[in-house]
XYZ file of C-alpha atoms in Angstrom:
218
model
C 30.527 -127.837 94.902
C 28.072 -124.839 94.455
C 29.612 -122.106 96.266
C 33.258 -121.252 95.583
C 35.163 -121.698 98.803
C 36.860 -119.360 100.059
C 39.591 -120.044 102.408
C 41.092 -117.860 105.040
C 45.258 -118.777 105.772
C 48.328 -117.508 106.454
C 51.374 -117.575 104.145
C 53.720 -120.015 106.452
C 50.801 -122.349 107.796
C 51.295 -125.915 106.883
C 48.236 -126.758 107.932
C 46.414 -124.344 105.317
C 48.470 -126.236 102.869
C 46.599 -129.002 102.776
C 43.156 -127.313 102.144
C 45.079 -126.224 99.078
C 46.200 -129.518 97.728
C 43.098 -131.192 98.165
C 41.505 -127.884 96.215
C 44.325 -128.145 93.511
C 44.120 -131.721 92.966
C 40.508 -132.083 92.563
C 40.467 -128.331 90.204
C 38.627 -126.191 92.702
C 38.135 -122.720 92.160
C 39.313 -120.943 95.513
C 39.730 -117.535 97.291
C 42.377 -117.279 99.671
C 42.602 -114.465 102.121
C 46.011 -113.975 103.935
C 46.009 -112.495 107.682
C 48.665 -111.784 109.929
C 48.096 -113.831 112.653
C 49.952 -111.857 115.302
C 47.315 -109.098 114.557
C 44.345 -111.426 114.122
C 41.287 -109.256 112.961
C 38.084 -109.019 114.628
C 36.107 -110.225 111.939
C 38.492 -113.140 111.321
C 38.087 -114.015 115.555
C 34.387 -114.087 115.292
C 35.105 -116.755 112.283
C 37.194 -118.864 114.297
C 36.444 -120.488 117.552
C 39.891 -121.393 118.173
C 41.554 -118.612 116.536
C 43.556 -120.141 114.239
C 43.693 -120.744 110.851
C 42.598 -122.209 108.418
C 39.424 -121.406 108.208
C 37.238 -122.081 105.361
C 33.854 -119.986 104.044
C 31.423 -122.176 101.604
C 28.122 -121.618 101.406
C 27.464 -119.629 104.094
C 28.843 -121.605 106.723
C 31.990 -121.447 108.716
C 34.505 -124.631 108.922
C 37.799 -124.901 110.884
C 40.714 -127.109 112.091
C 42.551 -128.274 109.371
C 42.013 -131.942 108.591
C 37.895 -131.533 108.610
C 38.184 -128.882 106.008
C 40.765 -131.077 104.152
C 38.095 -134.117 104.511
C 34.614 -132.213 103.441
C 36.515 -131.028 100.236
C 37.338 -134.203 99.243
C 34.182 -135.986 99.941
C 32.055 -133.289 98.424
C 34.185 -132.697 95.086
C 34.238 -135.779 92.154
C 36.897 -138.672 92.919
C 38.837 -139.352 96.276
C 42.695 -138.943 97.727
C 41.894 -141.262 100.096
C 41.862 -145.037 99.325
C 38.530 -147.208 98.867
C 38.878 -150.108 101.268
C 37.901 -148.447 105.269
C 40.941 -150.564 106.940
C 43.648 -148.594 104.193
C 41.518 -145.318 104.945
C 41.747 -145.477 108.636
C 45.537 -146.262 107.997
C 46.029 -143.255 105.954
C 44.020 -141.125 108.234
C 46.732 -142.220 111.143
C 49.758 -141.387 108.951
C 48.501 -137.979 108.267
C 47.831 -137.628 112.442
C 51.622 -138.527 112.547
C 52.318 -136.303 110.771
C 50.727 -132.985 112.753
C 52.883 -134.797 115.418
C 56.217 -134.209 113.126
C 55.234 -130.749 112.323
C 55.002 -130.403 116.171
C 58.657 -131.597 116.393
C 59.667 -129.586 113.832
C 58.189 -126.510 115.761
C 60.522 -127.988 118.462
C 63.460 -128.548 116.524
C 63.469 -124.802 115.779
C 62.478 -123.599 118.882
C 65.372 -125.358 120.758
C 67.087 -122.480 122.992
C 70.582 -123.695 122.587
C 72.574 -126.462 120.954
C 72.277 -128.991 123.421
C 68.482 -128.824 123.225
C 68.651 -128.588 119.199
C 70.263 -131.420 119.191
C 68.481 -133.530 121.197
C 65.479 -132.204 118.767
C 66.916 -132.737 116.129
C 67.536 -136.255 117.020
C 64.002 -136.852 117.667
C 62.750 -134.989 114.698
C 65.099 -137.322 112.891
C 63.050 -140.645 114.797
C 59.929 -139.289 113.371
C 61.411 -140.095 109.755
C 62.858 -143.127 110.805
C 59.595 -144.086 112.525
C 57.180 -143.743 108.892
C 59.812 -144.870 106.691
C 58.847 -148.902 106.608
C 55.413 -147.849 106.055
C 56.255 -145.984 102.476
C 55.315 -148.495 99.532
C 57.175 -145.855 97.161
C 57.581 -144.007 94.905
C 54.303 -142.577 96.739
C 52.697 -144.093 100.372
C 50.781 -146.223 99.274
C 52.462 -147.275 95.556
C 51.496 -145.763 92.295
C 48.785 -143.277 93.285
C 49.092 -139.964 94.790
C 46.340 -139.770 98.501
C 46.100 -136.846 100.975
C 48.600 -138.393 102.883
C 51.295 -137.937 100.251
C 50.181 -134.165 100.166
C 50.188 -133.533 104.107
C 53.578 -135.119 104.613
C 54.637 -132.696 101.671
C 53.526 -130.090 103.744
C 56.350 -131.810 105.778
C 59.053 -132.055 103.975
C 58.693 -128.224 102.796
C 60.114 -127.423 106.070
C 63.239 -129.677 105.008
C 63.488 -127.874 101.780
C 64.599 -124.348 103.770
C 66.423 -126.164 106.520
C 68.511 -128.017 103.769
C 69.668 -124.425 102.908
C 71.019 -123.676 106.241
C 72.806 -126.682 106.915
C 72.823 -130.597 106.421
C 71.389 -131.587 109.442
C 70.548 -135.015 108.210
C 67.100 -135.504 109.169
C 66.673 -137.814 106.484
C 69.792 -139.635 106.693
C 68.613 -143.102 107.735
C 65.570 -142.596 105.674
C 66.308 -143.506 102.066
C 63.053 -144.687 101.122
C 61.792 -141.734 102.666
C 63.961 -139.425 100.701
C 62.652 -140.310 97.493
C 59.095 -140.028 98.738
C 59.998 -136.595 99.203
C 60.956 -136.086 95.570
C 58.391 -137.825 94.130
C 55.150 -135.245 96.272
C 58.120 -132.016 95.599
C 57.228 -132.866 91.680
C 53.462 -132.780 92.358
C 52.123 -129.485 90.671
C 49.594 -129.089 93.940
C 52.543 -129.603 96.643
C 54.042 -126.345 94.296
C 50.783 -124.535 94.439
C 50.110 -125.026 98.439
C 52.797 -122.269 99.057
C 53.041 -118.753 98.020
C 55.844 -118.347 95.841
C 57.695 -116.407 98.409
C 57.569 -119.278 101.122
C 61.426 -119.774 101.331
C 62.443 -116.638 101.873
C 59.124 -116.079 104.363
C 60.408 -119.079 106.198
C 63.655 -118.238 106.288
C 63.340 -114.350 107.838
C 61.084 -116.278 110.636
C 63.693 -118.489 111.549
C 65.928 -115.897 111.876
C 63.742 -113.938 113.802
C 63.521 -116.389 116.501
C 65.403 -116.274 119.569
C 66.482 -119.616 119.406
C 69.418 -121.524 118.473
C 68.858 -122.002 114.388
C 68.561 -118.458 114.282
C 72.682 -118.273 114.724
C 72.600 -120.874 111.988
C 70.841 -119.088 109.518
């Protein structure tokens, strides 16, 4: 890669996350520029066609959504985390969609109102887990070597890591296979880079924030 990236994130964003892990795996020199995205600035709007982030500068031109950034740094940069064969690609490519879908339960799961709704989202949160678990090969997703898919569903299980500090609310408790997955991409030096150090207790002060029921939990 000529130009050094620079990507444009905010601290709590999972989806930023995996920009970083495909940066940090493949040794990527990278700027990262933090905004507060309830006082999105102008010149980060007229970057972003949706408004979110991330959003990532190279070159001159302007990429965003999370997955295509994820995808032109690791076909442009020595090496692949995705898997040779297109039928295993395609495969991991649909994991990694499932999981956006468990980060949108998870979104759910803390947004429930009361207890009656957190449970019921927290049941289903739990069924996402359940759901992926035959498909791990261990200790990674696909065996022996660590893909993009192992790194997303880190992005995952980070939530897990501050929810495990509130209270047991065994999300992984049919999941054993699972579990250990999650130990295995924790131990990856990139899954520790993809947050700012301060992500726990960032995480945490939002949840309490909310006006929702895991914010009388917390």
């Amino acid at each position: 890669m000529s130009a050094k990236p620079h990507l444009i994130s905010h601290a709590l964003c999972p989806y930023v996350q995996r920009a970083v892990i495909v940066l940090t795996e493949k040794q990527v020199p990278f700027e990262r520029t933090d905004i507060d995205l309830r006082a999105k600035p102008d010149w980060f709007l007229d970057l972003s066609p949706m408004g979110r982030v991330p959003v990532l500068w190279v070159g001159g031109t302007t990429l965003f959504e999370s997955q295509v950034i994820a995808d032109y740094l690791d076909e442009v940069t020595p090496g692949s985390l995705y898997p040779g064969d297109p039928l295993e690609k395609a495969r991991h490519r649909a994991w990694i969609a499932f999981a956006s879908e468990t980060l949108n339960a998870i979104g759910a799961f803390y947004s429930a109102p009361d207890a009656s709704a957190f449970d019921a989202r927290r049941d289903a949160l739990a069924a996402q887990f359940n759901r992926v678990e035959p498909e791990i090969a261990g200790p990674y997703f696909a065996g022996s070597a660590y893909h993009l898919v192992d790194g997303v569903w880190g992005t995952v299980f980070r939530y897990l890591d501050v929810f495990d500090t509130i209270a047991d609310f065994g999300l992984l408790a049919d999941a054993p296979v699972a579990r250990l997955w999650r130990d295995w991409i924790r131990d990856r030096p990139s899954d520790r880079k993809a947050a700012s150090p301060d992500y726990a207790e960032r995480l945490t002060a939002f949840l309490k924030s909310r006006n929702s029921h895991i914010a009388t939990l917390v």
